[in-house]
Coordinates of C-alpha atoms and ligand atoms in Angstrom, one line a residue:
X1 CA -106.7 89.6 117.6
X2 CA -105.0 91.3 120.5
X3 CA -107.3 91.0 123.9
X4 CA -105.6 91.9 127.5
X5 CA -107.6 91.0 130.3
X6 CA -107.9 93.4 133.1
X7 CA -109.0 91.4 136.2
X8 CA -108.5 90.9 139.9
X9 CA -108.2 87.3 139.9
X10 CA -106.6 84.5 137.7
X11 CA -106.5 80.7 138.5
X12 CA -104.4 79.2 140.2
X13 CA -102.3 82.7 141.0
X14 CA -105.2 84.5 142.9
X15 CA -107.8 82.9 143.1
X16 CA -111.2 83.4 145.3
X17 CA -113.7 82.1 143.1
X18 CA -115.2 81.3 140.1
X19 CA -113.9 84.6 138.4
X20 CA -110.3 83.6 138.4
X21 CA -111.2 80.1 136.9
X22 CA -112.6 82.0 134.4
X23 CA -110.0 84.4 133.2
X24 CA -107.6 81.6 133.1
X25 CA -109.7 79.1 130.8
X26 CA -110.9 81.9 128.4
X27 CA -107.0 83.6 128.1
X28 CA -105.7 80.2 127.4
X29 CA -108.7 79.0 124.9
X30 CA -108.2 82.1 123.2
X31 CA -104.1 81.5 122.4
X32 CA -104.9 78.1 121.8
X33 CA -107.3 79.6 119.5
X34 CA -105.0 81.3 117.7
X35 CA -105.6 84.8 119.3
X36 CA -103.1 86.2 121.5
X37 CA -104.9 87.0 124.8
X38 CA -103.0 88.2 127.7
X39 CA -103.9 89.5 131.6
X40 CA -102.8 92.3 133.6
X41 CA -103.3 91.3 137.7
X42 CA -102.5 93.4 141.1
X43 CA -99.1 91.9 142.5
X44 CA -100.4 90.5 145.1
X45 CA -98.6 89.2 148.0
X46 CA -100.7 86.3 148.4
X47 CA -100.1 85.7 144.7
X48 CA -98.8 82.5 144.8
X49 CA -95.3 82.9 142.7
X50 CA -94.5 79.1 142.2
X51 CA -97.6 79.0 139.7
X52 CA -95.8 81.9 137.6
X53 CA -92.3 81.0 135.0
X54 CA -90.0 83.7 133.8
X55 CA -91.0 86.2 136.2
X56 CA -89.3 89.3 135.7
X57 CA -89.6 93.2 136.1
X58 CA -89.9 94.9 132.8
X59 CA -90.4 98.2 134.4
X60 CA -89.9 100.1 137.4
X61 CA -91.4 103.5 136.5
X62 CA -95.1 103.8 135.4
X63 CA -96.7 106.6 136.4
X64 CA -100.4 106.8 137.9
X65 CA -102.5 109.8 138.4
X66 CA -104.4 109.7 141.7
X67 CA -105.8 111.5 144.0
X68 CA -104.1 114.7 142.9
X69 CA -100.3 112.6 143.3
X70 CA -98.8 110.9 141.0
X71 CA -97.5 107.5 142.0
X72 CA -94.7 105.1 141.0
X73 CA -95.1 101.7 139.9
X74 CA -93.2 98.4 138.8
X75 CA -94.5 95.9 136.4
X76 CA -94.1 92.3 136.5
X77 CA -94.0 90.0 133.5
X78 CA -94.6 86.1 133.7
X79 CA -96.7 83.2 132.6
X80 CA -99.2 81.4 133.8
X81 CA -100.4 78.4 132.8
X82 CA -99.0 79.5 128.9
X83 CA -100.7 83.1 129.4
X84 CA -98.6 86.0 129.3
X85 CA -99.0 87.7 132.7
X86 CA -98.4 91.0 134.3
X87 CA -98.4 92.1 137.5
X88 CA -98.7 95.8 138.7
X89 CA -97.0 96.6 141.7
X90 CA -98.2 99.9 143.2
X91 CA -95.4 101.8 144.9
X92 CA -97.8 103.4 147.5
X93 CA -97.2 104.2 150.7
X94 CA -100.8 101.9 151.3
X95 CA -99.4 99.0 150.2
X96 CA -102.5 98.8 148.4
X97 CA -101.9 95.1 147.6
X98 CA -99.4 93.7 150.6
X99 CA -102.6 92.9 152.8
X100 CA -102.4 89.1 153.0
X101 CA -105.8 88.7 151.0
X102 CA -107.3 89.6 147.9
X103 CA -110.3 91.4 149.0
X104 CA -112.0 92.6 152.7
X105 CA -110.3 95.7 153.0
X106 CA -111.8 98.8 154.0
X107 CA -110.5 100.5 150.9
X108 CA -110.9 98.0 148.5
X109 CA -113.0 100.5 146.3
X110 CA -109.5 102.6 146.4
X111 CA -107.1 99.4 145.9
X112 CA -109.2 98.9 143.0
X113 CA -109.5 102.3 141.5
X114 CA -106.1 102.2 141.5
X115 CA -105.4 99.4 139.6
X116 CA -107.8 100.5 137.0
X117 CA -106.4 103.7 136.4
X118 CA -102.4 102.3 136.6
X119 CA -103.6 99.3 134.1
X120 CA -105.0 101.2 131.4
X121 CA -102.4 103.4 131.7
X122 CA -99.9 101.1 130.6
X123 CA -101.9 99.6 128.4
X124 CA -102.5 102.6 126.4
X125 CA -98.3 102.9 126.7
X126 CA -97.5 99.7 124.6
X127 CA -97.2 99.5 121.4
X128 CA -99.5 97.8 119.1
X129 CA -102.4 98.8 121.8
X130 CA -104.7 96.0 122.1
X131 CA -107.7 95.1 119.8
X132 CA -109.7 94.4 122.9
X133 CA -109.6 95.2 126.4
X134 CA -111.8 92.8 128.5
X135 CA -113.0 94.0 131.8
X136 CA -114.1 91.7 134.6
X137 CA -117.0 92.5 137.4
X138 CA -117.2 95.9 139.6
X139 CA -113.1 96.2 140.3
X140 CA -112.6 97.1 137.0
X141 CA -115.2 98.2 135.5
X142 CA -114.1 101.9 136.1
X143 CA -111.9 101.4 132.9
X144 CA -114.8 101.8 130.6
X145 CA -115.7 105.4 131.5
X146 CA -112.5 106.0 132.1
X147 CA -110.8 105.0 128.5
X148 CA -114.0 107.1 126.7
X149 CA -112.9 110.2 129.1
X150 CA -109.2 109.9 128.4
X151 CA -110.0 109.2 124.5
X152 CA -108.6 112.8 123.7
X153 CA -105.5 112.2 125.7
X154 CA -104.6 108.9 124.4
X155 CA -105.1 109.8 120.9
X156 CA -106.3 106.5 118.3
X157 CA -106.5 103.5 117.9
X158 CA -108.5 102.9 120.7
X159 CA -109.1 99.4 121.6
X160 CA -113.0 98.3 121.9
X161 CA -114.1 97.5 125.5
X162 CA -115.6 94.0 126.3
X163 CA -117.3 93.7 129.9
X164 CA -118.3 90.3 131.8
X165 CA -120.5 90.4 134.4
X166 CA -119.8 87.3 137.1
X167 CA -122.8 88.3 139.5
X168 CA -124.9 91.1 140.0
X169 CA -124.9 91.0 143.8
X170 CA -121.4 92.8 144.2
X171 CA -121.6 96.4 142.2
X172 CA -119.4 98.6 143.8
X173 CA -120.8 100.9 145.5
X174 CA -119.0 103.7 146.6
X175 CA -118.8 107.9 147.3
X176 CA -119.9 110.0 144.0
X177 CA -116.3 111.8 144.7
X178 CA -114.6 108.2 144.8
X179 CA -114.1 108.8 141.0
X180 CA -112.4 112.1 140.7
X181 CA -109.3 110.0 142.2
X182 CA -109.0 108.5 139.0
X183 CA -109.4 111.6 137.3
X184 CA -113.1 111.5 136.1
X185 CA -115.7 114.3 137.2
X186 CA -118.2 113.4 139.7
X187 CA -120.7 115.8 138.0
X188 CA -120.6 114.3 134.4
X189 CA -121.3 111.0 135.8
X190 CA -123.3 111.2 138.7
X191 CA -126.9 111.4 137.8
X192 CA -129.9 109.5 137.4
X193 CA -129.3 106.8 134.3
X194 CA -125.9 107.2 134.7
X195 CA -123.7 105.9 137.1
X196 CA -126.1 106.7 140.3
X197 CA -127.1 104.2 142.0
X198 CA -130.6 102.9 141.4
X199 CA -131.4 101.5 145.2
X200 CA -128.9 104.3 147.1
X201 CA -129.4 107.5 145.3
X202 CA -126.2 108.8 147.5
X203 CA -124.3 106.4 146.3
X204 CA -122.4 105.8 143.0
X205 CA -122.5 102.5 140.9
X206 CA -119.1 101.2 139.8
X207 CA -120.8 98.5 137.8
X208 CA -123.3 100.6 136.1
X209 CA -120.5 102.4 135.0
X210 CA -119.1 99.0 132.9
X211 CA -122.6 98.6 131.9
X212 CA -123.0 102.2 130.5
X213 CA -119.8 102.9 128.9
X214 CA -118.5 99.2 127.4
X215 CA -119.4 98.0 124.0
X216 CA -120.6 94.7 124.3
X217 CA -121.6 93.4 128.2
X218 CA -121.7 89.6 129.0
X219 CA -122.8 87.9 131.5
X220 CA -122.0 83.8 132.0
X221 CA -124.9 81.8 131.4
X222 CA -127.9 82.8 128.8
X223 CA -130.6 81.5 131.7
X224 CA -128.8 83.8 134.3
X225 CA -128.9 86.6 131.3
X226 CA -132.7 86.4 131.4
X227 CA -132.9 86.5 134.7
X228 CA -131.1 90.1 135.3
X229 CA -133.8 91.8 133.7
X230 CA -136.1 91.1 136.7
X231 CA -136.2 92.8 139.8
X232 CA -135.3 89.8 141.9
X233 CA -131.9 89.0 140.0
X234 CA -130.9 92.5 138.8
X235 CA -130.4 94.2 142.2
X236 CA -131.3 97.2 141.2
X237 CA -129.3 97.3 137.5
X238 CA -132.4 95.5 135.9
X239 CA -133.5 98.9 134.0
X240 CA -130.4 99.8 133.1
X241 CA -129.7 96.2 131.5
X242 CA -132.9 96.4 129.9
X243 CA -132.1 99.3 128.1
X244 CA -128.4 98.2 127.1
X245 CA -130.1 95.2 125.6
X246 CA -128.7 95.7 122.0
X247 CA -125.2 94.9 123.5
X248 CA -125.9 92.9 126.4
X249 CA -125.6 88.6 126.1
X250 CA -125.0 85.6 128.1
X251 CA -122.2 82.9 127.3
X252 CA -122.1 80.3 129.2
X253 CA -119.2 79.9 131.1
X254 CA -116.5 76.8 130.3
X255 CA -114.0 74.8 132.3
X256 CA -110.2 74.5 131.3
X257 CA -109.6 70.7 130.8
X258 CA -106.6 71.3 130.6
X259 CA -106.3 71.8 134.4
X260 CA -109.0 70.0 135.4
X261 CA -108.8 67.3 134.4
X262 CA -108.9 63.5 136.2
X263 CA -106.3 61.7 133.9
X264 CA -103.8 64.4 135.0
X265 CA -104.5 66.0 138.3
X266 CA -101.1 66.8 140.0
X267 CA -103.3 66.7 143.6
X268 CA -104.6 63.3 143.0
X269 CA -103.3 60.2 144.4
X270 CA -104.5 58.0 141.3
X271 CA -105.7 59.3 138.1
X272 CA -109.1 58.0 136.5
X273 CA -111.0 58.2 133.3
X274 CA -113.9 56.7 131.6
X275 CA -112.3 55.9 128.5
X276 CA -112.6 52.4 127.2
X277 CA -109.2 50.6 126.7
X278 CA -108.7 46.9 125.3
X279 CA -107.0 43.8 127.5
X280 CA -106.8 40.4 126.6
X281 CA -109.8 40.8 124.6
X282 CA -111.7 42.4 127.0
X283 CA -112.8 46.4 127.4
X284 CA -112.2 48.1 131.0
X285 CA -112.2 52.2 132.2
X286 CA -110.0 53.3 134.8
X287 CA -112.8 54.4 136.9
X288 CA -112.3 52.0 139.8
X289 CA -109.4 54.2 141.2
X290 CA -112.0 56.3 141.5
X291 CA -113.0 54.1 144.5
X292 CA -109.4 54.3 145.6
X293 CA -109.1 58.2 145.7
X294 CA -112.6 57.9 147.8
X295 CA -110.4 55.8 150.2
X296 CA -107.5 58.5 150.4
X297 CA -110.2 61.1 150.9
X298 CA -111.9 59.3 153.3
X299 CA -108.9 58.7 155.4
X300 CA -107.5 62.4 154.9
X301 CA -110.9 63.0 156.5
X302 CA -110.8 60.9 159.3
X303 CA -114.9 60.0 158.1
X304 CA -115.6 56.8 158.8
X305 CA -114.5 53.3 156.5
X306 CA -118.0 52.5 156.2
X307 CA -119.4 51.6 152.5
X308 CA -121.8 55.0 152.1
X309 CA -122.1 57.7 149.3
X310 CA -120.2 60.5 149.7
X311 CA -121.5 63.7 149.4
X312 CA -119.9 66.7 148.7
X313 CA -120.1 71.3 148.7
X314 CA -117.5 73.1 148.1
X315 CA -118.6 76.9 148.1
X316 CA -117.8 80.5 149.5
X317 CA -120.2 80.4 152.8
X318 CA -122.9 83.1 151.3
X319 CA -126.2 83.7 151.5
X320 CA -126.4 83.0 147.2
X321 CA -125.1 79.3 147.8
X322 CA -128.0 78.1 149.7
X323 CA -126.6 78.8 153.5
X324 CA -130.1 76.9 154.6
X325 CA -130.2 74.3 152.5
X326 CA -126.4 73.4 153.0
X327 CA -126.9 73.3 156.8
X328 CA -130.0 71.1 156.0
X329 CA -128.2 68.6 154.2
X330 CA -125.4 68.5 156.9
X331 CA -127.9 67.6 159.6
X332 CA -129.2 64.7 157.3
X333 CA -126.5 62.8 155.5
X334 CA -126.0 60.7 158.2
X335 CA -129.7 59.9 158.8
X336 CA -129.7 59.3 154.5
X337 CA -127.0 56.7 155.3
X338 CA -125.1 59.2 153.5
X339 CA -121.5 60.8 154.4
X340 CA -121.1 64.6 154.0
X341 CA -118.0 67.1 153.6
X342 CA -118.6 70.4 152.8
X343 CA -115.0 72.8 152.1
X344 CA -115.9 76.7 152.5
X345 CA -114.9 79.6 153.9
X346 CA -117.1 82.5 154.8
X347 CA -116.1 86.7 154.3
X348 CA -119.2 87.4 156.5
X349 CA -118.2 86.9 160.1
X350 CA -121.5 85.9 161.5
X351 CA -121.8 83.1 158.8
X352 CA -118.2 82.1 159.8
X353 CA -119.2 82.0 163.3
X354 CA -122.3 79.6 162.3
X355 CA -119.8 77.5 160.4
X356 CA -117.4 76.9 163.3
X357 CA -119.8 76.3 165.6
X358 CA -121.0 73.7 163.8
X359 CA -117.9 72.6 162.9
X360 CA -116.9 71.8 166.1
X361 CA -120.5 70.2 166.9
X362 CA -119.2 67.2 164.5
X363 CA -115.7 67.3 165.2
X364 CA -115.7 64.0 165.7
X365 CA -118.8 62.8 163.8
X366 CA -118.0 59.1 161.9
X367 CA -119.7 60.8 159.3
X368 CA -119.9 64.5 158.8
X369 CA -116.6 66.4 158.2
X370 CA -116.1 70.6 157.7
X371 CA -113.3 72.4 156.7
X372 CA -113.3 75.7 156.6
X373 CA -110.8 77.5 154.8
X374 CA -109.5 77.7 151.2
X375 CA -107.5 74.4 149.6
X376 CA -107.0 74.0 146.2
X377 CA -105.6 70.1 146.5
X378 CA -108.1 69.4 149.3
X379 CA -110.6 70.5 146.4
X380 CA -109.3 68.3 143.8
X381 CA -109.5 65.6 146.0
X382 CA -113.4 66.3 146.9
X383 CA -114.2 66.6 143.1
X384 CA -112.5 63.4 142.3
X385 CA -113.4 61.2 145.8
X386 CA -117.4 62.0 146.2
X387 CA -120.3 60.5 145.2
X388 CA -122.7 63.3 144.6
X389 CA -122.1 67.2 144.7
X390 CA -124.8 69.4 145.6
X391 CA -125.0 73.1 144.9
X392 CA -128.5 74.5 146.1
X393 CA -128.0 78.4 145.1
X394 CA -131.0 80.5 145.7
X395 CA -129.4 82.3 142.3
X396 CA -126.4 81.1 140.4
X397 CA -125.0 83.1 137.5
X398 CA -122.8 80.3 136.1
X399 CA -121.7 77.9 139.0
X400 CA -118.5 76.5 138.2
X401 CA -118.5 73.6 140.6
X402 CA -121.3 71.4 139.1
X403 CA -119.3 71.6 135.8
X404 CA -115.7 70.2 137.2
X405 CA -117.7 67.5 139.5
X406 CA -119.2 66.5 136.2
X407 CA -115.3 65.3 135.4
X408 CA -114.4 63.9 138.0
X409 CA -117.4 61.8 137.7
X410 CA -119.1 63.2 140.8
X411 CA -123.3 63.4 140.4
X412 CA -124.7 67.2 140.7
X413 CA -127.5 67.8 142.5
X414 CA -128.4 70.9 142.2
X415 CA -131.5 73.7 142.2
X416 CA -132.7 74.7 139.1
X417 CA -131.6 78.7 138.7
X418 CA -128.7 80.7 136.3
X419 CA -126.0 78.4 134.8
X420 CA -127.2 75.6 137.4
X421 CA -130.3 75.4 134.6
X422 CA -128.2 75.6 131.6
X423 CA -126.1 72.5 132.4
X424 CA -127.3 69.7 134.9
X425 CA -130.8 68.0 133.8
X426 CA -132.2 65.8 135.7
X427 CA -131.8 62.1 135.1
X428 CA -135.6 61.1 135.5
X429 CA -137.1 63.9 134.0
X430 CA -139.9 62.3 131.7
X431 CA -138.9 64.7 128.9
X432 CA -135.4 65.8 129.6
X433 CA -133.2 65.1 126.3
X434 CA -131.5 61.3 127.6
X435 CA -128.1 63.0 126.3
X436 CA -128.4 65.8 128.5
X437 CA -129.3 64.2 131.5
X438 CA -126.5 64.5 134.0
X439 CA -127.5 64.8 137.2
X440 CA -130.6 65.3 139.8
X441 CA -132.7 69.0 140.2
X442 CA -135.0 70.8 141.8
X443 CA -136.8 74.2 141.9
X444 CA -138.2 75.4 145.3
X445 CA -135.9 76.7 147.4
X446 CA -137.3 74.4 150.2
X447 CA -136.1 71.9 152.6
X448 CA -138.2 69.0 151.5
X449 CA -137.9 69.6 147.7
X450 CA -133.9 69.0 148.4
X451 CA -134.8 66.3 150.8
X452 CA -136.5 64.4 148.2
X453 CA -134.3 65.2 145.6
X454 CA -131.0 64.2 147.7
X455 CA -133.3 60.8 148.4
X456 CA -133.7 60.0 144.8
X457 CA -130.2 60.3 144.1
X458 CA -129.0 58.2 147.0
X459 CA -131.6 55.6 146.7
X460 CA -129.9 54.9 143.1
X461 CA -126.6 54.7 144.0
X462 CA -127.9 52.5 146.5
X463 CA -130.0 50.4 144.4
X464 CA -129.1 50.7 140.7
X465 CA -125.2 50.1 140.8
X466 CA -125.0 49.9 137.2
X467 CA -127.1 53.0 136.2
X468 CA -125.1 54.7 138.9
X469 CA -122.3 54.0 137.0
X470 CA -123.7 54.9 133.4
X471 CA -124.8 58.2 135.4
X472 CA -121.0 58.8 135.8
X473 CA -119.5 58.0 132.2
X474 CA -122.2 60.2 130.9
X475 CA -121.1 63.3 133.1
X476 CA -117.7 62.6 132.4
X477 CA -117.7 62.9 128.6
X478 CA -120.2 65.8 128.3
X479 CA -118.5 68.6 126.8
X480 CA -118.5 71.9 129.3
X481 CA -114.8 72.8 127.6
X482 CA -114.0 76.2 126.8
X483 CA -114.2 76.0 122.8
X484 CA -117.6 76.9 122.1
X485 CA -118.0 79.4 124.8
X486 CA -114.4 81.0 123.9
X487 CA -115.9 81.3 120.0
X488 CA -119.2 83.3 121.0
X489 CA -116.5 85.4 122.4
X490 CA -114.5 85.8 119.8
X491 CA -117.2 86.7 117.3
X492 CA -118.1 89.8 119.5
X493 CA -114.6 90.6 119.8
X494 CA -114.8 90.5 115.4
X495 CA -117.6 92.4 115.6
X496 CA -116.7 95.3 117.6
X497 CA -113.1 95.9 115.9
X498 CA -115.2 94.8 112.7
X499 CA -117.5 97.8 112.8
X500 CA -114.4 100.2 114.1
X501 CA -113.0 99.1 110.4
X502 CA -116.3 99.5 108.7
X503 CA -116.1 103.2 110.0
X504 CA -113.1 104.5 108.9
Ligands
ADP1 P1 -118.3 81.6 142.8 O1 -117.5 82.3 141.7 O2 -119.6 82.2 143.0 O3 -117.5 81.5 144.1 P2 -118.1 79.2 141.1 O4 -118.9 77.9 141.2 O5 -118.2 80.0 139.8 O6 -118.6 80.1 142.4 O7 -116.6 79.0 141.3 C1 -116.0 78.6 142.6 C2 -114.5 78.2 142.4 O8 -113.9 78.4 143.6 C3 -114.3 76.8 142.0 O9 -113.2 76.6 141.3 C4 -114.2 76.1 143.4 O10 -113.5 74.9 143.4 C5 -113.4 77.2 144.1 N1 -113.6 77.2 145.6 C6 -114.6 77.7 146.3 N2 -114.4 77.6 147.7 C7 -113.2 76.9 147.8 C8 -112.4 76.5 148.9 N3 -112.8 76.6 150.2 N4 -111.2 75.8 148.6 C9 -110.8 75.6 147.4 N5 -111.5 76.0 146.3 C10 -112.7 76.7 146.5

C-alpha cells in the first residue's frame, strides 16, 4: 500500500507538537510494516536540515493555481528518520514559509491553502498515484473537497482520502471566499451542513470540510472519540461528527521507540533501562543512572542538590493543558518537599506574559525552575531525570507526554479526560486491572483533587522506596509502541481501496 502523508509538521524536522510526533511514528511503523508511507511538508526555514539525508531538488517547476496566478514551485526530496520526505518550496513573492516559525502568521489560513492545493497537485502528477492520501488537522484538510472537485480533471485512479483529527479546538476558520483561491466555489460549499460554520455562521469551516468530504475520519484516542460528540468537546462540529459516524473512529495514538527511547537517547548523558541482566550470579537493571541523569538535570537547572522528587510539565502554555492547575502545582512543590520544572512556551501573549512574570518571581528559587521556550534535548533530559510528570488537561485528545515519561521511567500524574483516560490508571485504584496501573489520576478539574493526588504520589516515593521503584519498571515496559495503533490503521486503509476494488 502506497500512503503519502500531507501534514504541516513532522518530528524532529518541524515540530510544534504532538502532531509532528505523530506523523513521524505512524510513516515509519507503516514502512517498517511493510507499506511504503511517505510525507509531503512546507520547506520551512526553520526546518531543521541536519535531521534530513540525501536532500536534493527533484524539481524546480510545479505549477499551483491560486488566486487567479499561477505560481512556481521547487520540490525537495530527503529522508527523515528512514521516511521518504518532500518538501514544497513555494516560489511566492510571500515567502509563504521563510517566516522563522511554523505557525502565528496573519495568513496562515493562506500559507496553508497553498500548500494544500500545490501538494495534491503533485501528488496527482506522479506516477503510480498513491493508494492513500492521509490528511492531518485543519491545514490540510482543504485537500478532501478539493481532490472530489478536481476528480474530473485528474481523471482515475483516485487515491481514497484518510483524515486524522489531533484536536477539535483549532478548525480553521476563515472567509467563505478564502476557498475560491484554491479553486473551489464558495457557493457549492458554503451552506448550512456543509462547510459553514456551526458557531460563526459568517464564517467558513476548514475542518468540517475534512470531516465532510474524506472517507474514513480518525481521531487519536477512542475516549477522546466519544467525547466529540458532546457539545463541550466538539466545539461546535459535534452534529456534524455525529452524523459522519459510519466513518468516523478513534485510534489511539503511539510513540516511536525507536526515537524515544532511554537505552539510546542521543541527548542523554547516560542511558538506562529496566531490563534485567546477569553478574556474578546476581540480577541488576540499569536504572540507577537514572539517578545520575537526575544529577545532570539538576545541575543544568541550577535547582537545588537536595534529595527531593522531581517533578516535571512539559506542555504548549494553553488554556487545554490545565494553565490553573499548572500554576497551582508551581506554587506548591516546594511546600510538598517536592522540586518542580515545567518547559513550555506560550503562542497567546497574555499567557506568555503570566509565564515570565512568574518566571522571573523564582529566578532564583532552590527549588522551582521555568524555561520557557522550545528544547528538544532539554526535553529528553526532563523525561528521563524527573520523578513524576503531571499533565492536568481540562481535555486531552491523545497527550503524548504521559506516554514517553512512561519510558523514561518518570510517574504520570495526570486528570482523567481523552487519551489521558485511555492510558495512565491509577496505581491505588481498588479495581484498576494491577497490569494497567501506571500512574496516579484524578477527575475534577480542581485545585485540591490535584493537591491530593500530587500528595499521594509524593508520599510514596517518600515512603515506599521499593514500590516506587516497581511503579517505574511497570511504566517502563508497558507497550504504548506504534504497532497496534499503525494496524487499526492499516485495516481502514484495506478497507477503503478494498471497496474501490469491489466496485469496479
Ligand atoms: P500537543 O500536541 O497538544 O502539544 P502532545 O502531548 O500530543 O501535546 O505532544 C506534545 C509534544 O511536543 C511532545 O513531544 C512534547 O515533548 C513536545 N513539546 C511540547 N512543548 C515543548 C517544549 N517547550 N520543548 C520541547 N518539546 C516540547
Amino acid at each position: 500500500m502506497h500512503i503519502i502523508h500531507i501534514s504541516a509538521e513532522l518530528a524532529p524536522v518541524a515540530k510544534e507538537g504532538g502532531l509532528a510526533d505523530v506523523v513521524y511514528g505512524l510513516a515509519r511503523e507503516s514502512n517498517r510494516q511493510g507499506h511504503s508511507a511517505e510525507v509531503i511538508l512546507p520547506n520551512y526555514d526553520v526546518a531543521l536540515e541536519e535531521e534530513v539525508d540525501a536532500f536534493s531538488c527533484i524539481t524546480k517547476n510545479l505549477q499551483t493555481p491560486f488566486s487567479g496566478k499561477t505560481f512556481q514551485n521547487s520540490i525537495w526530496k530527503g529522508s527523515v528518520g528512514g521516511i521518504p520526505t518532500y518538501f514544497l518550496e513555494p516560489h511566492h513573492p510571500k515567502m509563504l514559509f521563510e517566516r522563522g516559525c511554523i505557525y502565528g502568521c496573519d495568513d496562515d489560513v493562506d500559507r496553508f491553502l497553498y500548500f494544500s492545493r500545490a501538494s495534491l497537485e503533485f501528488l496527482m502528477q506522479q506516477q503510480p498515484r498513491p493508494d492513500i492520501i492521509h490528511l492531518h488537522d485543519w491545514q490540510t484538510a482543504i485537500v478532501a473537497p478539493l481532490l472530489m472537485a478536481l476528480a474530473k480533471d485528474f481523471g482515475p485512479p483516485l487515491p481514497k482520502v484518510v483524515f486524522t483529527v489531533h484536536n477539535l479546538e483549532y478548525q480553521g476558520r476563515c472567509a467563505p471566499g478564502d476557498i475560491e483561491k484554491v479553486g473551489l466555489q464558495r457557493d457549492a460549499f458554503y451552506s448550512k451542513g456543509k462547510m459553514q460554520d456551526n458557531i460563526y455562521p459568517e464564517a467558513l469551516n476548514l475542518l468540517s470540510g475534512g470531516i465532510l468530504y474524506s472517507d474514513a475520519v480518525i481521531t487519536v484516542s477512542p475516549t477522546y472519540a466519544q467525547e466529540v460528540l458532546t457539545p463541550e468537546y466538539g466545539k461546535g462540529l459535534e452534529s456534524l461528527l455525529r452524523e459522519q459516524s459510519n466513518k468516523f473512529s478513534g485510534i489511539l495514538n503511539g510513540l516511536d521507540y525507536g526515537y524515544w527511547n532511554p537505552e539510546t537517547d542521543k541527548y542523554l548523558p547516560a542511558h538506562f533501562s529496566s531490563k534485567e541482566f546477569s553478574s556474578n550470579g546476581k540480577s541488576h537493571t540499569t536504572l540507577s543512572r537514572k539517578g545520575y541523569v537526575k544529577r545532570v538535570l539538576k545541575e543544568r537547572l541550577l535547582l537545588d542538590e537536595e534529595r527531593r522528587p522531581l517533578l516535571a510539565t512539559i506542555c504548549r502554555l494553553v488554556p487545554q493543558k490545565g494553565i490553573e492547575l499548572i500554576k497551582h502545582a508551581i506554587r506548591l512543590a516546594s511546600g510538598l518537599g517536592a522540586q518542580f520544572v515545567l518547559l513550555g512556551s506560550s503562542p497567546i501573549p497574555s499567557i506568555s506574559d503570566e509565564f515570565h512574570w512568574l518566571q522571573e518571581e523564582y529566578a532564583h528559587h532552590p527549588h522551582v525552575r521555568l524555561i520557557l521556550r522550545h528544547y528538544e534535548d532539554l526535553a529528553h533530559l526532563i523525561y528521563a531525570g524527573s520523578d513524576m510528570f503531571l499533565v492536568p488537561s481540562r481535555f486531552e485528545p491523545c497527550g503524548l507526554t504521559q506516554l514517553i515519561a512512561l519510558r523514561y521511567g518518570t510517574i504520570p500524574i495526570v486528570r482523567r479526560t481523552g487519551g489521558l483516560k485511555d492510558t495512565i490508571f491509577d496505581v491505588e485504584q481498588k479495581n484498576a486491572s494491577p497490569k494497567k496501573a501506571n500512574g496516579y489520576t484524578f477527575d475534577e478539574f480542581t485545585p485540591d483533587a490535584f493537591e491530593s493526588t500530587l500528595r499521594r504520589a509524593i508520599h510514596c516515593w517518600y515512603h515506599e522506596p521499593e514500590k516506587w521503584r516497581e511503579f517505574i519498571i511497570k511504566g517502563m515496559e508497558q507497550d504504548f509502541s506504534w504497532e497496534k495503533p499503525a494496524k487499526e490503521y492499516f485495516n481502514i486503509y484495506n478497507e477503503l481501496v478494498g471497496k474501490e476494488v469491489h466496485q469496479q
